[in-house]
Structures are given as C-alpha cells and as structure tokens.
PDB file of C-alpha atoms in Angstrom:
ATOM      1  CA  UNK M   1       2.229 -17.858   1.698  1.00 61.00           C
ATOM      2  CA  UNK M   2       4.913 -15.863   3.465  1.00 65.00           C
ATOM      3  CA  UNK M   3       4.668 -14.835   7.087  1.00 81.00           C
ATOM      4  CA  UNK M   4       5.282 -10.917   7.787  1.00 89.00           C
ATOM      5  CA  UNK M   5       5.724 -10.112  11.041  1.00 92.00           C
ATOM      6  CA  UNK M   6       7.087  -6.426  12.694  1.00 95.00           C
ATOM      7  CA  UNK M   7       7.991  -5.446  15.709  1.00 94.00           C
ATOM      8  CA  UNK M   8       7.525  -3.749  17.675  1.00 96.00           C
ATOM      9  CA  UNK M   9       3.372  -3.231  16.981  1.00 94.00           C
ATOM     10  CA  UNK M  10       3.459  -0.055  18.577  1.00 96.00           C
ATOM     11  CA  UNK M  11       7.281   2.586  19.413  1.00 97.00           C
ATOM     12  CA  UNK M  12       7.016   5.786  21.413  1.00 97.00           C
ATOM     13  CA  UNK M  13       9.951   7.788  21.456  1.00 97.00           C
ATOM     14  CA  UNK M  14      11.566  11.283  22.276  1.00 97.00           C
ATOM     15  CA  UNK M  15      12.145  13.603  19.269  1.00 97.00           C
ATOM     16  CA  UNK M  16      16.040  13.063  18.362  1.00 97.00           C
ATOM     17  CA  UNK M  17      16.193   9.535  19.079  1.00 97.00           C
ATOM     18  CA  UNK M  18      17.016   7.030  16.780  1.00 98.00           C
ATOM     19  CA  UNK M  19      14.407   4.614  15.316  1.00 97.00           C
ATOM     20  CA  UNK M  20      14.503   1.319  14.324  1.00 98.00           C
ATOM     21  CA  UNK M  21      12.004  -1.404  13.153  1.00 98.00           C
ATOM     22  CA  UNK M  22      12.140  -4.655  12.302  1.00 97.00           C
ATOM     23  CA  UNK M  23      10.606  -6.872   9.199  1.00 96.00           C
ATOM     24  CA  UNK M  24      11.122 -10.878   9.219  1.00 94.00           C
ATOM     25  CA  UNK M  25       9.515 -13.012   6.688  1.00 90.00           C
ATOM     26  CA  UNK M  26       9.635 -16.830   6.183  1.00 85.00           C
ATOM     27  CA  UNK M  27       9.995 -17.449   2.463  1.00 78.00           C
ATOM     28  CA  UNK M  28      13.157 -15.895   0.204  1.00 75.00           C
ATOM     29  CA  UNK M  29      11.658 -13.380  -1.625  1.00 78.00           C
ATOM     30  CA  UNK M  30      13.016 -11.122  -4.524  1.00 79.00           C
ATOM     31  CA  UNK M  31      12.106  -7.339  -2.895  1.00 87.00           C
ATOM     32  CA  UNK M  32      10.918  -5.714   0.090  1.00 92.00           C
ATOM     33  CA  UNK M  33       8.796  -3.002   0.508  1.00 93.00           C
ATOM     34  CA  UNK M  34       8.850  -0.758   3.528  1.00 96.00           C
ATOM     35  CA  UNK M  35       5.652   1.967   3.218  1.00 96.00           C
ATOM     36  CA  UNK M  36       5.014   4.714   5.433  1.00 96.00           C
ATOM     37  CA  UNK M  37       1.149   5.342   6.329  1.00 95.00           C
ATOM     38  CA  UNK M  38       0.088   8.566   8.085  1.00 90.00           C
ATOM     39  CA  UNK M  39      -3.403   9.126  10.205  1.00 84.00           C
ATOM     40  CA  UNK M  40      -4.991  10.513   6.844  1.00 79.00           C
ATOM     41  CA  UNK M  41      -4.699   7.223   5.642  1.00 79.00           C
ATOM     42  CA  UNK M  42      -2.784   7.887   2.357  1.00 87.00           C
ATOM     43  CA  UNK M  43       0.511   5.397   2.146  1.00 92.00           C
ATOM     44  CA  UNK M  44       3.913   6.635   0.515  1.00 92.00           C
ATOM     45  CA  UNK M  45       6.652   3.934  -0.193  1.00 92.00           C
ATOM     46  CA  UNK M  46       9.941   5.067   1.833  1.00 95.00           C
ATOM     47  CA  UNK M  47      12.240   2.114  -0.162  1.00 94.00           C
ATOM     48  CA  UNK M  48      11.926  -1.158  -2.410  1.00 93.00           C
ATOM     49  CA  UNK M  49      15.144  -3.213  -1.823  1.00 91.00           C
ATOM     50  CA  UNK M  50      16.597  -7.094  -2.777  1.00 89.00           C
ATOM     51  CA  UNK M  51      19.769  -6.435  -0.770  1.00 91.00           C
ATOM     52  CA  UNK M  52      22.456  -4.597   1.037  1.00 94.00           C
ATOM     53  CA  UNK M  53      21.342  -0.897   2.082  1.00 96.00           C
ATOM     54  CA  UNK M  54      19.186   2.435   1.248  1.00 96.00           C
ATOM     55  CA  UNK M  55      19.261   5.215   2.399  1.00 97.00           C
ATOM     56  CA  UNK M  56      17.207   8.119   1.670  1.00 95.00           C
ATOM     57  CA  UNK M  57      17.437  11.523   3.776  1.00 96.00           C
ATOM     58  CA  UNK M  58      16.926  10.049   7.329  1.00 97.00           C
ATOM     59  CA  UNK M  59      15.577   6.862   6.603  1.00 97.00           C
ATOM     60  CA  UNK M  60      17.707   3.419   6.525  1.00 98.00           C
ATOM     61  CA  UNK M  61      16.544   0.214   5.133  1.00 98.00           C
ATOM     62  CA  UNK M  62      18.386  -2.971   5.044  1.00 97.00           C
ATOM     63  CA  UNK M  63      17.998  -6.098   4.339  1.00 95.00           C
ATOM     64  CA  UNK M  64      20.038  -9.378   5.168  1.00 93.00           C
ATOM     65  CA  UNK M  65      18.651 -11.847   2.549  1.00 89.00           C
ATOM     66  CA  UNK M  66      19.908 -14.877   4.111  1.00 89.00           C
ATOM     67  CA  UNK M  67      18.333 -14.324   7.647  1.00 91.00           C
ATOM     68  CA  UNK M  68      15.284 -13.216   6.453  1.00 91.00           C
ATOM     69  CA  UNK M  69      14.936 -10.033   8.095  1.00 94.00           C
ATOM     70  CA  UNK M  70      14.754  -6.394   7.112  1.00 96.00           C
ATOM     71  CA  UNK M  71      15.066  -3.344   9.424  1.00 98.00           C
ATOM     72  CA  UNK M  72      13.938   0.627   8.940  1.00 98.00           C
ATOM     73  CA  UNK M  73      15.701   3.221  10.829  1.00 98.00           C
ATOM     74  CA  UNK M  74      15.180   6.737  11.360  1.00 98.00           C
ATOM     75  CA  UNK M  75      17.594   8.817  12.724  1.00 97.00           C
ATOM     76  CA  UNK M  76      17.219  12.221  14.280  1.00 96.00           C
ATOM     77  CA  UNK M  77      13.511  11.491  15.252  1.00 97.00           C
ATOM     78  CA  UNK M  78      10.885  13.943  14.559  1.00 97.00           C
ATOM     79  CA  UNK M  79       7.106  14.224  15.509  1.00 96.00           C
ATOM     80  CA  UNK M  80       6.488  14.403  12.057  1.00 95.00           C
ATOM     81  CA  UNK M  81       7.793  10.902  11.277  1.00 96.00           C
ATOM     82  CA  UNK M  82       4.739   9.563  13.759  1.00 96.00           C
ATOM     83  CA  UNK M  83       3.015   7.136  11.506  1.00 96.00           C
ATOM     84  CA  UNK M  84       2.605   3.466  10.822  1.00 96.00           C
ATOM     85  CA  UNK M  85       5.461   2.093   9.259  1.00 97.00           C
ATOM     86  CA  UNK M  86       4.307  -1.162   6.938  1.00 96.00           C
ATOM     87  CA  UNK M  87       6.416  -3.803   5.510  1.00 95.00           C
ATOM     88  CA  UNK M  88       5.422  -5.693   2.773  1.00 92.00           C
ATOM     89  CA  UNK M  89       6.509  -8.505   0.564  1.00 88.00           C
ATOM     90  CA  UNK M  90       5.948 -10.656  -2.685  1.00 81.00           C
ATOM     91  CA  UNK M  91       4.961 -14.139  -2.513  1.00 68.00           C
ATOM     92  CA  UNK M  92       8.306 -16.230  -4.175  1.00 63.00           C
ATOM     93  CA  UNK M  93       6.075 -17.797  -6.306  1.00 52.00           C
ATOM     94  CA  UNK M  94       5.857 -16.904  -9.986  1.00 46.00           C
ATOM     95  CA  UNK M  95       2.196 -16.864 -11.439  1.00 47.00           C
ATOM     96  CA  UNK M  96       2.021 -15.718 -14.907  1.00 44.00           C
ATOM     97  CA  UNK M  97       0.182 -12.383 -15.201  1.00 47.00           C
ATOM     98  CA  UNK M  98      -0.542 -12.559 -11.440  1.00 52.00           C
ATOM     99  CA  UNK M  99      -0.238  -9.116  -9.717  1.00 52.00           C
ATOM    100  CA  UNK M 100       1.571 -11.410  -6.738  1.00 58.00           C
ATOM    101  CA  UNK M 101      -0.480  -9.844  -4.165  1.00 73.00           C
ATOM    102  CA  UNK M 102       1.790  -8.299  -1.214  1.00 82.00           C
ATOM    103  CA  UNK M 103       2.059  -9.982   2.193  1.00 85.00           C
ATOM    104  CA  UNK M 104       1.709  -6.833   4.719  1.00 89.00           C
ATOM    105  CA  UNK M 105       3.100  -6.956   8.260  1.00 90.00           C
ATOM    106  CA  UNK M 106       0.587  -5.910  10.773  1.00 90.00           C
ATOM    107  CA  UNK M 107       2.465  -2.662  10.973  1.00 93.00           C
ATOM    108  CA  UNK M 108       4.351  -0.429  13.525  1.00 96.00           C
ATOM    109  CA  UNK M 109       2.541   2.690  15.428  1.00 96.00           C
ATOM    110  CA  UNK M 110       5.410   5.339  15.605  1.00 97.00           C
ATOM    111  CA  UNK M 111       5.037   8.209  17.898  1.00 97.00           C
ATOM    112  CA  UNK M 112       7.824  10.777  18.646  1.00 97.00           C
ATOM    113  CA  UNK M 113       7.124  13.219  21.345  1.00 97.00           C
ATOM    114  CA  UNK M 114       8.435  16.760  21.010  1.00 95.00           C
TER     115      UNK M 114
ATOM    116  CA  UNK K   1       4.119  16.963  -7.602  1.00 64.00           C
ATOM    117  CA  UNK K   2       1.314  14.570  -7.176  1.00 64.00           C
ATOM    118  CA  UNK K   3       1.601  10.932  -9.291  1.00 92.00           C
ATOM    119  CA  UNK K   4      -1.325   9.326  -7.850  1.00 95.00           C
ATOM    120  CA  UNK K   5      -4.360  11.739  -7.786  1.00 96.00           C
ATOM    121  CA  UNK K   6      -7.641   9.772  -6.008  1.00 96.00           C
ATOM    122  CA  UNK K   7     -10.681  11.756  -5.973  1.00 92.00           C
ATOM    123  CA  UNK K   8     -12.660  12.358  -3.789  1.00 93.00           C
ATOM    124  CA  UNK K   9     -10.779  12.431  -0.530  1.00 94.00           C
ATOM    125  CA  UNK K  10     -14.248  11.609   1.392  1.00 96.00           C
ATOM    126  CA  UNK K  11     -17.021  10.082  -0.024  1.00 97.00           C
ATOM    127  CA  UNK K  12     -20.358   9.872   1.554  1.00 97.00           C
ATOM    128  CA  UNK K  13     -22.895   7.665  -0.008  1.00 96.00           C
ATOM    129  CA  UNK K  14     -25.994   6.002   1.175  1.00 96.00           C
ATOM    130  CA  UNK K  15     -26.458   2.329   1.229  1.00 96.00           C
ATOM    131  CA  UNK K  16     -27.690   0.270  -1.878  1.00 96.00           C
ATOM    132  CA  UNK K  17     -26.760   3.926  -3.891  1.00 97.00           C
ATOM    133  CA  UNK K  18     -24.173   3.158  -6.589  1.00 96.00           C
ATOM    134  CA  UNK K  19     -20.928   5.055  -5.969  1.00 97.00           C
ATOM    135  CA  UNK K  20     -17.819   5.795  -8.241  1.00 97.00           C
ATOM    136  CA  UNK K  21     -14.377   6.354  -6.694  1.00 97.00           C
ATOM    137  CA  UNK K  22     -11.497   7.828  -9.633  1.00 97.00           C
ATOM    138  CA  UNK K  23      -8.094   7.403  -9.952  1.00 97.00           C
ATOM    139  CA  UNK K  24      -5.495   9.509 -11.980  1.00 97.00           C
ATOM    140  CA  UNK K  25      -1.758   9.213 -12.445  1.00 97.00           C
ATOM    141  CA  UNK K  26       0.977  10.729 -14.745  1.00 96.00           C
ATOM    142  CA  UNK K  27       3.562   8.051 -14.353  1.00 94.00           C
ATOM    143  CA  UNK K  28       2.069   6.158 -17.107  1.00 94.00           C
ATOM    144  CA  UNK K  29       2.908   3.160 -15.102  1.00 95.00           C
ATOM    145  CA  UNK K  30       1.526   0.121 -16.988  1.00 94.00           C
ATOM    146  CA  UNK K  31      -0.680  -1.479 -13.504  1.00 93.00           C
ATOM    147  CA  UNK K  32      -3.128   0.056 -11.353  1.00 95.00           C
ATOM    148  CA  UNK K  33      -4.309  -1.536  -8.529  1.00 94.00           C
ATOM    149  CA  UNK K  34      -7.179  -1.078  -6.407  1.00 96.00           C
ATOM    150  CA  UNK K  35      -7.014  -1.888  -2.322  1.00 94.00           C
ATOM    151  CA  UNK K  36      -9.475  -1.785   0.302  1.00 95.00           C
ATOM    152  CA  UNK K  37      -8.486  -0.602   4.059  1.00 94.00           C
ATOM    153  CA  UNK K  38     -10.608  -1.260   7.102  1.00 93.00           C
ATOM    154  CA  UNK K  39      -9.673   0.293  10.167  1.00 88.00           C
ATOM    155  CA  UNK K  40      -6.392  -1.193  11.526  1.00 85.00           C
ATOM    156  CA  UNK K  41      -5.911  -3.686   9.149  1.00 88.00           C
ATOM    157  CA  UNK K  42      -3.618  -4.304   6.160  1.00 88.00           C
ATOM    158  CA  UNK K  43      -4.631  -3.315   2.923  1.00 91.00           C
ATOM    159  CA  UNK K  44      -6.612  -6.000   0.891  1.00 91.00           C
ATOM    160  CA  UNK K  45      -6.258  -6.291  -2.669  1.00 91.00           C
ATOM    161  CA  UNK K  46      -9.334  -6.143  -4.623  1.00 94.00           C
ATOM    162  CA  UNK K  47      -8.195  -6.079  -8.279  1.00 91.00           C
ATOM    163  CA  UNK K  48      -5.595  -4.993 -10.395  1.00 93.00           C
ATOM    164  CA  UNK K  49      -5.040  -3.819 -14.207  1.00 94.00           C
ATOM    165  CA  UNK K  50      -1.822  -4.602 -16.109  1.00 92.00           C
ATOM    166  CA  UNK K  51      -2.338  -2.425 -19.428  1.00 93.00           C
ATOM    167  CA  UNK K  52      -6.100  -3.045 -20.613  1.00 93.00           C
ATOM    168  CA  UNK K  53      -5.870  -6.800 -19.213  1.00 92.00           C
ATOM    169  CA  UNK K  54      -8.154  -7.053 -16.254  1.00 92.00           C
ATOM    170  CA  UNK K  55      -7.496  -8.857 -12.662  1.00 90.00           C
ATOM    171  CA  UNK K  56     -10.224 -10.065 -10.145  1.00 90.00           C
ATOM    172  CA  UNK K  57      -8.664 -11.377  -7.297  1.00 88.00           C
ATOM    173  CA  UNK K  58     -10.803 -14.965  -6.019  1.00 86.00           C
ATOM    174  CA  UNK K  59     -12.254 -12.739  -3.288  1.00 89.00           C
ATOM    175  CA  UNK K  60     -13.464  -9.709  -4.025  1.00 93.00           C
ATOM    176  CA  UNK K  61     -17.123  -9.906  -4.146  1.00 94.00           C
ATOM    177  CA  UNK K  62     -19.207  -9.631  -7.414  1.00 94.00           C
ATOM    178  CA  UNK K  63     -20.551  -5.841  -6.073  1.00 95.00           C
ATOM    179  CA  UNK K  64     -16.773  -4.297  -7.037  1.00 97.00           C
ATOM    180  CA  UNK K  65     -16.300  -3.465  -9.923  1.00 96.00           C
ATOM    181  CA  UNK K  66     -13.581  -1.708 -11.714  1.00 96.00           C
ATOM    182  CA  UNK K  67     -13.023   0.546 -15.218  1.00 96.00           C
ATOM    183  CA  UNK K  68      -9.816   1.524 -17.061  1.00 97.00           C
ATOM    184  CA  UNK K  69     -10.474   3.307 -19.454  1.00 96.00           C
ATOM    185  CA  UNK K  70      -7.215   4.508 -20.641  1.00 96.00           C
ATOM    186  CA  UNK K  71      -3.117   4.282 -18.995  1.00 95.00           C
ATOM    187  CA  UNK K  72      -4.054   6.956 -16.842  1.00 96.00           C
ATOM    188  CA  UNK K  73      -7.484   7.040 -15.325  1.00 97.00           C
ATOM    189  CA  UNK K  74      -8.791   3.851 -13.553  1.00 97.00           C
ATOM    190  CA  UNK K  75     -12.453   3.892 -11.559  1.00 97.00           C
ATOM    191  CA  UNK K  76     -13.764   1.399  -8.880  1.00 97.00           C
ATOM    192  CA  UNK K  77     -17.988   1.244  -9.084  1.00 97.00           C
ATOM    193  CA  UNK K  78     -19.433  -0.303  -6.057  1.00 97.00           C
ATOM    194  CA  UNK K  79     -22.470  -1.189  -7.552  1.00 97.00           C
ATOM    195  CA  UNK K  80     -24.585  -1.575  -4.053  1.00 96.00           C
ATOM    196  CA  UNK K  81     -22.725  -0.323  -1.011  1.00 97.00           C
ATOM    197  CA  UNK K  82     -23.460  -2.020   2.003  1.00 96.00           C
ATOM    198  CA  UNK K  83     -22.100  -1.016   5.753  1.00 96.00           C
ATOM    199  CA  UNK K  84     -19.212  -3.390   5.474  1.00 96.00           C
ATOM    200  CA  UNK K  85     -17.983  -1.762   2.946  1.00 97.00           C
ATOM    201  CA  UNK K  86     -17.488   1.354   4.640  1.00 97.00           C
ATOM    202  CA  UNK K  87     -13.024   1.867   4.413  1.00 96.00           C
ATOM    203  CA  UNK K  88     -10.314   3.362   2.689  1.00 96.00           C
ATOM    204  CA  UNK K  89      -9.903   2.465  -0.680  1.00 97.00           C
ATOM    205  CA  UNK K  90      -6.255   2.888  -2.321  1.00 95.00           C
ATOM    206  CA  UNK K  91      -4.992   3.042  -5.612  1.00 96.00           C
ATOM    207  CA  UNK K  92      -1.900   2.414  -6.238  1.00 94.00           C
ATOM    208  CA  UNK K  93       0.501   2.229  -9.680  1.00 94.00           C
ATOM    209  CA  UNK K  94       3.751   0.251 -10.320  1.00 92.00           C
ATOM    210  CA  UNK K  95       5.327  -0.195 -13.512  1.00 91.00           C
ATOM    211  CA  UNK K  96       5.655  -3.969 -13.492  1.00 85.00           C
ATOM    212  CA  UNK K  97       3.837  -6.595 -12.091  1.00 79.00           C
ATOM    213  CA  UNK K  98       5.208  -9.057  -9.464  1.00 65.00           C
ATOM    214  CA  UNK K  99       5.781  -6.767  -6.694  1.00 71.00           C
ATOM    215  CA  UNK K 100       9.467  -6.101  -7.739  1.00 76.00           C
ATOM    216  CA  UNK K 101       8.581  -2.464  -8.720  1.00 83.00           C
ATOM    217  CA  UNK K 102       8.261   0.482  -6.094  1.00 88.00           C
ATOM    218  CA  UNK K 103       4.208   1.223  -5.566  1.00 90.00           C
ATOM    219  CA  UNK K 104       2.697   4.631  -5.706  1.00 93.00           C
ATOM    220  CA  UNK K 105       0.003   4.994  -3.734  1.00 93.00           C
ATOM    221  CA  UNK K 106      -2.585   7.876  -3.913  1.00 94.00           C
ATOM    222  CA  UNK K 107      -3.873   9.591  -0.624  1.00 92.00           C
ATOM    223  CA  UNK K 108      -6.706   7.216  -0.717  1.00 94.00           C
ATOM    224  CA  UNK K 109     -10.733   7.895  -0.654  1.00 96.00           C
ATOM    225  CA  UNK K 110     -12.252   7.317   2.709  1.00 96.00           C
ATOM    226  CA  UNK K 111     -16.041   6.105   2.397  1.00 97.00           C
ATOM    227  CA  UNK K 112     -18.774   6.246   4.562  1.00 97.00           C
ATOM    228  CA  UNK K 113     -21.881   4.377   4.117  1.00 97.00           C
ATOM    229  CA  UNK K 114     -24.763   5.732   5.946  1.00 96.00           C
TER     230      UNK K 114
END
C-alpha cells in the first residue's frame, strides 16, 4: 500500500500570497490526483498528472516522479480558495478489473484571510 | 454545467428506515463509484461499477447496497441505517478504471440518521 502524506495539515495565509502544498508518496505510481474539497463537502479534481507540470488558471501542480513528491500552488491567494486540498494516488499494483482504490493524504486546511 | 448530479443534497432518515441516495451524470463515463465520508476523514470506497459489472470492495458491510441501472444513473440503498452510518456519501465517475483517469465527483449527499 502506498503512504500519502501532506503537509502542512492545516495553512493560514493573507489574501495575495502564494500557496504551496506538498504530496509525497512511497511507491512509483502512474498518476496523481490533487482534489479540492470545500466546507459543503462536495470535491472537484483541480489536476491528474504522471509528470512534469499543469497549470490551470491559478493553480500549479507538479510532480517530480523520481523523488516521489508532488506539490500544488496557488498564486494570487484568495478567500475563496479556503478549502481542503486532497492528494490522492493509485496503488502501482495492477489487479484486473480492480477499481485500484485511491490512497488519500490526510489533507491540507487552507484558509486565506481577506 | 453540472456532470455529476447527486440528489438529495441532505437526507434525513430515521434509523433501521431504508433510504435511497441517486446519482446522475452526462459524461457517459463507463465507472461510477460510490464513497463514504465521515467527518475529517478521507473518503472510503464502498463500491464501484465499471459498465454493468459490479464491485464490492472486502469491506463494505452487507447493509450497502448499490443499483445501476443504466450508464447514467447509479443508486446506493442502505438497507438499515444505523448511527454510524451517518456521513457524506460521494459519487464519483471516471472513464477508466485504475485511477489513471481524472474523477468527477458530485456535490455529495450528507445523511443524518436520527
């Protein structure tokens, strides 16, 4: 089983201030998912990546395959970007027709004061 | 536009009284998966669908059950809610198994047993 872990757990921060999070996991895996999950509860998946960089509005991800470790930053911080910010990946193994249940980090409590 | 639809949002039900949670999506993604939430915890996979073919993961107890009736409505029947079974429940699509596919999750359906 692969070990997940963020940090920080929890990231208070002025609004404009830049934002970053960090994912490392012990087995190679094939993708990692970074999910965003606000107070209401409902999740939304910010990026899925193997390698190298995304970018999408704001949001960073990367990922250095080789080390293990995965980061998610947000630049130009904004209150509404307070959420918990989730990790996740695969298990490496393959098991035919298996829905390879994610490993979840424990997750990181953002909160960006106006 | 909304992908994942979960109705309802809230649902209050009374313990030992059956209770049906729906799911809807229009990305005719071939797997729908069902998770359960508890306060502060990661999400725990409780079963999945690829197509028609069914999933149970080992531990989901014998009192979840789950319906797919076609690509693009799925249904989890607790048959017998007890207290501890009082979370968010998530559905979420992807279009492949294996994790290597981006997730859609739906806003989720927070229960209440009482």
């Amino acid at each position: 089983k692969n070990e997940v872990e963020q940090s920080p757990q929890n990231l208070t921060a002025q609004e404009g201030e830049f934002i970053t999070i960090n994912c490392s996991y012990s087995v190679g895996i094939s993708a990692l998912h970074w999910l965003q999950q606000h107070p209401g509860g409902g999740i939304v998946s910010l990026f899925m990546l193997s390698s190298g960089k995304k970018k999408h509005g704001r949001l960073i991800a990367t990922i250095n395959i080789q080390e293990k470790h995965s980061s998610l930053h947000i630049t130009a911080s904004h209150p509404r970007d307070s959420a918990v910010y989730i990790c996740a990946v695969p298990p490496k193994a393959l098991s035919s027709g298996s829905a390879r249940q994610l490993t979840f980090g424990s997750g990181t409590q953002l909160t960006v004061l106006p | 536009d909304a992908m994942v639809i979960q109705n309802p949002r809230y649902q209050v039900t009374q313990f030992g009284k059956p209770v049906t949670l729906s799911c809807s999506q229009t990305l005719n993604h071939n797997v729908m998966y069902w998770y359960q939430q508890k306060s502060s915890q990661a999400p725990k996979l409780l079963f999945h669908y690829y197509d028609k073919d069914f999933n149970n993961e080992a531990d989901t107890p014998d009192n979840f059950q789950s319906r797919r009736p076609n690509t693009s409505f799925c249904f989890l029947d607790i048959r017998s809610p007890g207290l501890g079974d009082a979370a968010m429940y998530l559905c979420a699509t992807s279009r492949e198994l294996q994790g290597i596919s981006p997730l859609h999750f739906g806003n989720g359906t927070r229960l209440t047993v009482t």
